[in-house]
Short mmCIF file of C-alpha atoms in Angstrom, two decimals:
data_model
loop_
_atom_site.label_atom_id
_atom_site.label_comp_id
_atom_site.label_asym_id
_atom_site.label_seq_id
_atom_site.Cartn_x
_atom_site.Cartn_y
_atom_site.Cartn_z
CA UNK A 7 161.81 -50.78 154.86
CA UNK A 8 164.77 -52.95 155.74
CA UNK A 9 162.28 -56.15 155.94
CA UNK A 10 161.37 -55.53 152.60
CA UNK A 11 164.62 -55.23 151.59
CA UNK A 12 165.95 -58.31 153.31
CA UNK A 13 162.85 -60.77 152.00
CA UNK A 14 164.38 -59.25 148.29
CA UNK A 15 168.40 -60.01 149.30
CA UNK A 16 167.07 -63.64 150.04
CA UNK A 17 165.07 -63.78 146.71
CA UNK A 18 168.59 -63.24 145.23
CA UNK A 19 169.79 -66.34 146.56
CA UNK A 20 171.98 -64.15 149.28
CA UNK A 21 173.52 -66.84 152.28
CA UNK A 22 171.24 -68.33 154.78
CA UNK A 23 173.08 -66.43 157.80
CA UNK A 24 172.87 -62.76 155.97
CA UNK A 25 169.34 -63.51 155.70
CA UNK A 26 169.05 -64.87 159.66
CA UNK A 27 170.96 -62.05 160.64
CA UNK A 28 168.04 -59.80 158.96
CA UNK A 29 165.75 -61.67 160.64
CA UNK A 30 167.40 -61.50 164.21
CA UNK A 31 167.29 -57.02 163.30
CA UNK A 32 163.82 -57.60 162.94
CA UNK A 33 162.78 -59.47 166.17
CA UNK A 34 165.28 -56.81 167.69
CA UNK A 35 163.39 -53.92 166.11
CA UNK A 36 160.08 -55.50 167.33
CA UNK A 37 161.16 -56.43 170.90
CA UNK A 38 162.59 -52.85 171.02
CA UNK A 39 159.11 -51.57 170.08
CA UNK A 40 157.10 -53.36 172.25
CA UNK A 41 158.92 -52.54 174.73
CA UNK A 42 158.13 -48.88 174.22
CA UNK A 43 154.48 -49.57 173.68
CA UNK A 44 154.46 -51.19 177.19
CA UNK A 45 156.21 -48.52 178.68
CA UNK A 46 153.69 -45.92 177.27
CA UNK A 47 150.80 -48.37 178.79
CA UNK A 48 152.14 -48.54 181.81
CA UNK A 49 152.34 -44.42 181.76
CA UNK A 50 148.79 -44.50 180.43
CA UNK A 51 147.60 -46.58 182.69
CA UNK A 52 149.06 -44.37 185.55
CA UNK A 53 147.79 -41.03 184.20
CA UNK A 54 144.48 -42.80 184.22
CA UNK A 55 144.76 -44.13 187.43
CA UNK A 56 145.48 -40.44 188.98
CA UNK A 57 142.67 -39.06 186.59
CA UNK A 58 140.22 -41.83 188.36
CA UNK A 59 141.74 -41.02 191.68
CA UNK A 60 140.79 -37.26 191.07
CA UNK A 61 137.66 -37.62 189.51
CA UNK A 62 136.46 -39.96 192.27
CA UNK A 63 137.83 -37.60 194.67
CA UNK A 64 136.02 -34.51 193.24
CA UNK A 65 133.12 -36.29 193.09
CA UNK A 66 133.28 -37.14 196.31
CA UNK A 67 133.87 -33.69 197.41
CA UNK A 68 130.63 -32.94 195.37
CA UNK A 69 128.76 -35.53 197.26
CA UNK A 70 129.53 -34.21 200.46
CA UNK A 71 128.95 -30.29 199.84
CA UNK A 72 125.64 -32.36 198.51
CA UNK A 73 124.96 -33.50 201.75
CA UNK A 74 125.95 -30.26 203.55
CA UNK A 75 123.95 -28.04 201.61
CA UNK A 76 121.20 -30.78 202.06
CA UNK A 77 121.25 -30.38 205.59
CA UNK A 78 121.86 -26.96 205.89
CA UNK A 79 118.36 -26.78 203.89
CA UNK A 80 116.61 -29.11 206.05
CA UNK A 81 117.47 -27.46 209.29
CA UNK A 82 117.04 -23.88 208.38
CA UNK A 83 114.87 -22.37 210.40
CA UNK A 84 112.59 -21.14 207.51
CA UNK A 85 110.47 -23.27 205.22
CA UNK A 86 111.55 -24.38 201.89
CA UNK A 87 109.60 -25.74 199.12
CA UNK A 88 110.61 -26.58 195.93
CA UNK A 89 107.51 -26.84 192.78
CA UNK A 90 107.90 -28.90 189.22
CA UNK A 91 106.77 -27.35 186.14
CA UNK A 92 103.21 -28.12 187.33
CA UNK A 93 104.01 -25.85 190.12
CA UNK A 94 103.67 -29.17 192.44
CA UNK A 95 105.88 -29.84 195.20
CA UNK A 96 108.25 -32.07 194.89
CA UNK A 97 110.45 -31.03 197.70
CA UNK A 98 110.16 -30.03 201.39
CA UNK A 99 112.09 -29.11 204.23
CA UNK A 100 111.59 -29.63 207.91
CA UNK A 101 110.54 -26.51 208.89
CA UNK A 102 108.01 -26.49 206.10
CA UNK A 103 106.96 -30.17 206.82
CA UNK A 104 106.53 -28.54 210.25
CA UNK A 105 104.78 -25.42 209.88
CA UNK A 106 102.02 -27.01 207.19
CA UNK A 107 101.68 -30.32 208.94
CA UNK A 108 100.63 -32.56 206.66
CA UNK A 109 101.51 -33.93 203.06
CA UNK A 110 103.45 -31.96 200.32
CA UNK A 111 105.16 -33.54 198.25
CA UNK A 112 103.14 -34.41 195.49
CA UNK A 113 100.43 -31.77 196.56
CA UNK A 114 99.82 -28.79 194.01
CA UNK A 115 101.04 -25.37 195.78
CA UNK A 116 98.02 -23.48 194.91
CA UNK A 117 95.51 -25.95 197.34
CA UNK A 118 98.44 -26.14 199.92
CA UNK A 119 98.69 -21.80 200.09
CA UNK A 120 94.94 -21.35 200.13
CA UNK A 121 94.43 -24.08 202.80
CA UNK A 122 96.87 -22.96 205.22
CA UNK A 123 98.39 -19.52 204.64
CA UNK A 124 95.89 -16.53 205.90
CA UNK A 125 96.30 -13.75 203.86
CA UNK A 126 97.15 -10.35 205.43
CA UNK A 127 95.11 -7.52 204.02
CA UNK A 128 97.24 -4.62 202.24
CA UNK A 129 100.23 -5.98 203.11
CA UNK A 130 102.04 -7.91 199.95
CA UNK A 131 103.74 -10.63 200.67
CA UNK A 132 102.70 -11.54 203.93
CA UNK A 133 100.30 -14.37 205.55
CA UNK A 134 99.58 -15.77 209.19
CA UNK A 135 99.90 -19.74 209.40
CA UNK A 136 96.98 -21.34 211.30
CA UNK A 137 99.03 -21.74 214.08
CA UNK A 138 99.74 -18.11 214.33
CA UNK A 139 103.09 -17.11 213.03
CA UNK A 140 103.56 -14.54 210.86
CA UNK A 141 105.26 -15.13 207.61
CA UNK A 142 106.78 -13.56 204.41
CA UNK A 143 106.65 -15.51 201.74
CA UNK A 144 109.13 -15.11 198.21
CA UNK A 145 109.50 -17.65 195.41
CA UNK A 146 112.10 -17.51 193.11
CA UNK A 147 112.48 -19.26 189.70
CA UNK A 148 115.28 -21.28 189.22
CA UNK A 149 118.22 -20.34 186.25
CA UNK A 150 116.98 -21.55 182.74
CA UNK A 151 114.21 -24.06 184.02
CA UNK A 152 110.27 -23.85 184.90
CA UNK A 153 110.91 -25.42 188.94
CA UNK A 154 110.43 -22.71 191.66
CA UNK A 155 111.36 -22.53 194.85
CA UNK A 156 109.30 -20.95 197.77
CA UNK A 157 110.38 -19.32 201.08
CA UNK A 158 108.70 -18.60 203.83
CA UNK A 159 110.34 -16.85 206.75
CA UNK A 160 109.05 -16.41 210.37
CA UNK A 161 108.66 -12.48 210.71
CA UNK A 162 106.45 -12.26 213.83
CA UNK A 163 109.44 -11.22 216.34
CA UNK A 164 110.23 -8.70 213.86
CA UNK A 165 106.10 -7.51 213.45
CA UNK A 166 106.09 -7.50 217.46
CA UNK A 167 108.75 -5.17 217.32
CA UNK A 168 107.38 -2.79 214.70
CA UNK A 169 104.26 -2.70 216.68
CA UNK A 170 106.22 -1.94 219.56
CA UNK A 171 108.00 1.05 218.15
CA UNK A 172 104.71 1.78 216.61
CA UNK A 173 103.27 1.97 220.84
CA UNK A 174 106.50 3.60 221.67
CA UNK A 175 105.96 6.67 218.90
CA UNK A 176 102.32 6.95 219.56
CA UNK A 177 102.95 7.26 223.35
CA UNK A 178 105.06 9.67 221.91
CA UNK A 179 102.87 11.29 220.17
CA UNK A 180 100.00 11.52 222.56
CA UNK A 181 102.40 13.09 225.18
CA UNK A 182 103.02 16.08 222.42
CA UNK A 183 98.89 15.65 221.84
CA UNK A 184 98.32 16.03 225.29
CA UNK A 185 100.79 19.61 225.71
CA UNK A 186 99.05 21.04 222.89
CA UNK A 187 95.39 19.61 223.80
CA UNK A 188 96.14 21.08 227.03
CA UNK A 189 96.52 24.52 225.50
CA UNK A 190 94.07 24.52 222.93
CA UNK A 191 91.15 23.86 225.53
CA UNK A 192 92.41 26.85 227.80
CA UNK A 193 91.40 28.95 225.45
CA UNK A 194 87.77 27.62 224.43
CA UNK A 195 87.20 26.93 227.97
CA UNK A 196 88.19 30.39 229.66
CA UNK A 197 85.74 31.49 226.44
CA UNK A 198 82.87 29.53 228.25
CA UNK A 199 83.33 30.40 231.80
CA UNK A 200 83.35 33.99 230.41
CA UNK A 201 80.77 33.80 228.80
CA UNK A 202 78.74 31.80 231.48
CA UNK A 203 79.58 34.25 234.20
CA UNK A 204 77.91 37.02 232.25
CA UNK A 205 74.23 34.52 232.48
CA UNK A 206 74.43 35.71 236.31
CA UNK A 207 74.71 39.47 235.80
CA UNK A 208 70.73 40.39 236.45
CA UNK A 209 71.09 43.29 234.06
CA UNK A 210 71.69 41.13 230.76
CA UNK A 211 68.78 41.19 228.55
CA UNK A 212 67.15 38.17 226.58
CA UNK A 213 69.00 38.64 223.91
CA UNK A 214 72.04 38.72 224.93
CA UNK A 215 71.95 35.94 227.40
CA UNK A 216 70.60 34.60 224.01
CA UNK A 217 73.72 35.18 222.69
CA UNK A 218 75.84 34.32 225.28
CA UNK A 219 74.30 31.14 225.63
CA UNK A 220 75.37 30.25 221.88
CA UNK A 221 78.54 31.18 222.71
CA UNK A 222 78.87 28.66 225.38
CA UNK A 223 77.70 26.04 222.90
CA UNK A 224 79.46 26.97 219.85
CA UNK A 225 83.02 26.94 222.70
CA UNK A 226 82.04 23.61 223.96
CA UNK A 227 81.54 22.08 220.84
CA UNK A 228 84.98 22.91 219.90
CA UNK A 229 86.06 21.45 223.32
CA UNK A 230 83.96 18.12 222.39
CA UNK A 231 85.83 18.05 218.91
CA UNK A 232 89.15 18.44 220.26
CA UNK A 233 88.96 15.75 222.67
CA UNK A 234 87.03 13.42 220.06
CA UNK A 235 90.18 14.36 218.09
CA UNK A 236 92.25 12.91 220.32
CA UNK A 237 89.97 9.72 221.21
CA UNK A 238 90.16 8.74 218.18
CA UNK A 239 93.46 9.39 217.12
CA UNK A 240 94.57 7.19 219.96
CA UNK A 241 92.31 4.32 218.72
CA UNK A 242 95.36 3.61 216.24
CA UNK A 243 92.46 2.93 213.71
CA UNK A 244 91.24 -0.22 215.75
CA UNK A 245 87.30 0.63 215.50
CA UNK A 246 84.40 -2.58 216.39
CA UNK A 247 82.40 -2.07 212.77
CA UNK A 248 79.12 -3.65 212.54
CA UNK A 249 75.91 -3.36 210.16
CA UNK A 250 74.04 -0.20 209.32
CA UNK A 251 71.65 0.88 207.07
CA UNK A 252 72.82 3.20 204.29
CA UNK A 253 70.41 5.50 204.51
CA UNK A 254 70.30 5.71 208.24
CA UNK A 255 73.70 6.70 208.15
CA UNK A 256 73.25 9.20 205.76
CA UNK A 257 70.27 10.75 207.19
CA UNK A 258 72.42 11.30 210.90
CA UNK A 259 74.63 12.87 209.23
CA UNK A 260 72.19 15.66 207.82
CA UNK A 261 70.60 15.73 210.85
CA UNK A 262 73.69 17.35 211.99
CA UNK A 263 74.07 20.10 209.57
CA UNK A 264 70.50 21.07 208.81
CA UNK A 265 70.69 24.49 209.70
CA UNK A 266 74.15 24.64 207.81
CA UNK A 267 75.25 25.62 204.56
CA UNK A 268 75.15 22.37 203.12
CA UNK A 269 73.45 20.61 200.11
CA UNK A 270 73.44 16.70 200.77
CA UNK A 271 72.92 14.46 197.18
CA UNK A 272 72.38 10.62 197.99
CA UNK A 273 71.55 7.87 195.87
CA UNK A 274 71.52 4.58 197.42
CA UNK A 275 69.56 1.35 196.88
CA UNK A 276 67.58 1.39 199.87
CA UNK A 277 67.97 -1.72 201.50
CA UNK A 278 72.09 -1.49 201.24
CA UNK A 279 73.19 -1.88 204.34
CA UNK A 280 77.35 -0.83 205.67
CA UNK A 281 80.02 -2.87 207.93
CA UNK A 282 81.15 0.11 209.56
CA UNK A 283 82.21 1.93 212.85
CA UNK A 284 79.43 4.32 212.22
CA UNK A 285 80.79 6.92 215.25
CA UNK A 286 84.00 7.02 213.35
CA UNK A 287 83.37 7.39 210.03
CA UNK A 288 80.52 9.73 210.80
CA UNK A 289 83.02 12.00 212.89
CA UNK A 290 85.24 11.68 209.69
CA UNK A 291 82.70 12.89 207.33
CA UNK A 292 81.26 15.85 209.86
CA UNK A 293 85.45 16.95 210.13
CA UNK A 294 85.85 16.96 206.76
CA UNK A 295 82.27 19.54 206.17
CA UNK A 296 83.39 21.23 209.19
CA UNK A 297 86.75 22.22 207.46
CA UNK A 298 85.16 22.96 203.82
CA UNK A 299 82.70 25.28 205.79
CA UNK A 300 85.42 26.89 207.35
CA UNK A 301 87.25 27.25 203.86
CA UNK A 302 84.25 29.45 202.26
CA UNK A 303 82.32 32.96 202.87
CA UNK A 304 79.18 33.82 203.89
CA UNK A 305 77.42 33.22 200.48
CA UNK A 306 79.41 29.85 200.16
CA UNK A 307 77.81 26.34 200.94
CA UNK A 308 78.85 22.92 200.52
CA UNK A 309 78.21 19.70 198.36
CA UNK A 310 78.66 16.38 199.98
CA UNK A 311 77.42 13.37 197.58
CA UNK A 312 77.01 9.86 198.85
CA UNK A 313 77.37 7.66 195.60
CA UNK A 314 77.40 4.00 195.23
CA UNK A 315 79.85 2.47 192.93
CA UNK A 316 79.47 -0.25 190.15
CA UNK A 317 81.66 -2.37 192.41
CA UNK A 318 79.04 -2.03 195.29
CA UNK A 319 81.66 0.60 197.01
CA UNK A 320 80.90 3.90 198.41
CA UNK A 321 82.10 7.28 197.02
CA UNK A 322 81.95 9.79 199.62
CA UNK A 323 82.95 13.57 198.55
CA UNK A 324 82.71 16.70 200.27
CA UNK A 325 83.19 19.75 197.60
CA UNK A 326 83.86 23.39 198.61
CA UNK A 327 84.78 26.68 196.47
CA UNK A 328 86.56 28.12 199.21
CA UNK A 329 90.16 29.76 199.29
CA UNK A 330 91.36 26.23 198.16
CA UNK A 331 95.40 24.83 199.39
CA UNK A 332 98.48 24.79 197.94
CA UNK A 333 100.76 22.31 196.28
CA UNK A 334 102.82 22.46 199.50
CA UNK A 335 99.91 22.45 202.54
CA UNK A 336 98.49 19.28 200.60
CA UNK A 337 101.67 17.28 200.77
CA UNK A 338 101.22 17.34 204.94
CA UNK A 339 97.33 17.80 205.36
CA UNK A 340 96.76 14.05 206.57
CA UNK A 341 100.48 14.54 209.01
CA UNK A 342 99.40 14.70 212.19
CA UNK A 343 100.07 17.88 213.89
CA UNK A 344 99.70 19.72 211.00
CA UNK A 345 97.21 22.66 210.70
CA UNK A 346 97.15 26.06 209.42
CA UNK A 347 93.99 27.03 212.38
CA UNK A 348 94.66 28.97 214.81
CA UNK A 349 92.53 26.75 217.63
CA UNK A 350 93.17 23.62 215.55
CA UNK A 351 95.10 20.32 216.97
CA UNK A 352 96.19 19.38 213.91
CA UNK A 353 94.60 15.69 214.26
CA UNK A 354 91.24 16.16 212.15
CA UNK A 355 92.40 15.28 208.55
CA UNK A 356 95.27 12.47 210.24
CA UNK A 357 92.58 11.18 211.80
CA UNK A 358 89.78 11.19 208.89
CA UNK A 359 92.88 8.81 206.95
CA UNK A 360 93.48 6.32 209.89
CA UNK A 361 89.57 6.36 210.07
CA UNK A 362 89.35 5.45 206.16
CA UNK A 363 92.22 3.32 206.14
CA UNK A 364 90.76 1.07 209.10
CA UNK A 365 87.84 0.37 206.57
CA UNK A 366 90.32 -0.72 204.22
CA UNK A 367 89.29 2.60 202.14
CA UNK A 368 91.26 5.75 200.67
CA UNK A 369 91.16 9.47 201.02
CA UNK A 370 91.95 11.86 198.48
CA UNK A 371 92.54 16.07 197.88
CA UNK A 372 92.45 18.32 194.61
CA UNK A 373 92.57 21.36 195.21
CA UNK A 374 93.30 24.61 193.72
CA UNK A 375 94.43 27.79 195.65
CA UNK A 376 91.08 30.61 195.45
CA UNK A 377 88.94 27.65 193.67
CA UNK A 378 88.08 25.46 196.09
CA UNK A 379 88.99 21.78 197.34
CA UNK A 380 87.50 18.11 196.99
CA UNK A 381 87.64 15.28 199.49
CA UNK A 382 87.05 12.17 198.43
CA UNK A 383 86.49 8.95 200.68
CA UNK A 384 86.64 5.88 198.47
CA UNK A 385 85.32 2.97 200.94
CA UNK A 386 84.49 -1.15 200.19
CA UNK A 387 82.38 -1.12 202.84
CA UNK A 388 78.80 -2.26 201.28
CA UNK A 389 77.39 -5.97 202.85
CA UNK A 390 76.72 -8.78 201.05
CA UNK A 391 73.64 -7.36 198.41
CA UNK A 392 70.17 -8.60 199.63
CA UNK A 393 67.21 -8.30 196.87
CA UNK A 394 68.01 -5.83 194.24
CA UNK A 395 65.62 -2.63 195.35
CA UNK A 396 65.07 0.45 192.94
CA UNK A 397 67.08 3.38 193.33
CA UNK A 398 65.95 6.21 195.35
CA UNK A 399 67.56 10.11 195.70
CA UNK A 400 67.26 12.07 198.85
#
């Protein structure tokens, strides 16, 4: 405003020095201003200067906790492998680099896991590495994008260890086995020497010695179950399986209840052949009849069916309408110990599900108190098919 008003005074005609005097107000007011503006520059220029200072600081700080974390990947003593969208690997750390040994960046994850991880059967989650280790593997998908990251962690001191609890309760176990064994075969056995001492008595008659005689048999076939129990219970469900025929296997087991109340239904192709410990699963099957007949009376008998699945699997099932269990006795019938005989060791139905489980199979109960009980052995145990054959019953 006052240069406006000073360029109008000199319009007027007002003196030269009134109008220099304006003018020297002016360059006054301007130098006074610029001044200012430089001051605020230079306080600009410092606040930026600090800002640049921090900024480069913090992201220097970044750079290094970069670098840490970076290193703390690289040396961890699992593997770590990060996938793209394509779920191909576009980063790798040492111990992954290591434990794969070869190529993987680049590689897809898919090739890389089915080349070099072994899987471990009914066990999620875990694999064997060709060189031996076992691992568990996780991947987890990182926050709002489509990369994944994969971790695999060296669990075979920790497997080593379960397995040697696992000795440590079964030595356990056998040494409460072995007490009770050691009871249960006084009793079967004095039975049999009894009996036996009777054969020499020359008064006896035929039939009695006749019947003496089963005695002996029907006591030492108890012993022989007992201890075959036992043997197998001990086998921890390690059993050497190889190829039988189906209906060879089938037919030993009739052979073994022919004079027994027992009505055997088969149908099999009759070329399919089994991968199986056939002493095993046929002591499995004969337990599991051998309970059902002692379940029902004398007018009672037994259905076991031998059924091949769609799937080529094996349905086993041993049906009885005896005096059936309860809700509560078939929540511990596969615990071993656990029996509700009075000469019984408590191992037959714990070992019929290690038996099952070792051919990667499944056992299963209904029953019904005063109706009767079902057993079913569900078992992937067929070969490789041959030539289709027709279906035959036995």
């Amino acid at each position: 405003m006052s240069l406006l008003s000073t360029t109008e005074s000199i319009r007027k005609g007002q003196p030269l020095e009134e109008a220099f005097h304006a003018f020297n107000q002016i360059s006054q007011h301007l130098t006074d201003s610029y001044q200012q503006l430089e001051q605020q520059v230079v306080v600009l220029s410092q606040q930026l200067a600090e800002s640049n200072s921090k900024k480069i600081q913090y992201l220097s700080e970044k750079e290094a906790l970069a670098q840490q974390l970076e290193a703390m990947v690289e040396t961890l003593p699992g593997a770590v492998i990060v996938l793209d969208d394509n779920r191909l690997v576009v980063k790798a750390n040492a111990c992954a680099r290591d434990w794969f040994q070869h190529e993987l960046i680049g590689h897809s994850w898919a090739e890389i896991k089915a080349k070099a991880l072994i899987n471990i059967e009914s066990i999620d989650g875990q694999f064997k590495l060709l060189s031996g280790e076992v691992v568990a593997l996780s991947t987890t998908r990182l926050n709002g994008q489509a990369a994944e990251i994969v971790l695999l962690t060296d669990i075979s001191h920790q497997q080593a260890l379960q397995q040697r609890l696992e000795q440590q309760k079964r030595l356990a176990e056998m040494g409460k086995l072995s007490a009770s064994l050691a009871h249960q075969i006084r009793t079967p056995l004095a039975s049999a020497l009894l009996y036996a001492s009777q054969l020499n008595s020359a008064s006896i008659t035929a039939q009695s010695q006749q019947k003496f005689s089963a005695k002996i048999l029907q006591q030492l076939r108890l012993l022989s179950s007992q201890v075959t129990d036992m043997l197998n219970y001990a086998h921890q469900g390690e059993f050497i399986k190889k190829s039988v025929k189906l209906s060879d296997f089938i037919s030993r087991v009739q052979q073994t209840y022919e004079e027994k109340a027992v009505d055997f239904i088969a149908v099999f192709d009759k070329d399919k052949r089994l991968i199986i410990s056939e002493d095993a699963l046929s002591g499995a099957i004969a337990n599991l009849i051998d309970n059902a007949l002692d379940a029902i009376d004398a007018e009672g008998r037994i259905v076991c069916e031998f059924i091949l699945q769609p799937n080529q699997g094996l349905l086993i099932s041993i049906k009885d309408q005896g005096v059936g269990l309860s809700v509560e006795q078939q929540k511990h019938i596969f615990d071993p110990f656990y029996t509700n005989k009075m000469n019984g060791t408590g191992l037959g139905l714990a070992v019929v599900k290690q038996v099952v489980e070792a051919h990667a199979g499944r056992v299963t109960c209904v029953s019904e108190v005063g109706l009767g009980t079902t057993m079913t052995l569900t078992l992937p145990v067929i070969a490789p098919p041959l030539n289709q054959q027709p279906i035959r019953s036995v």
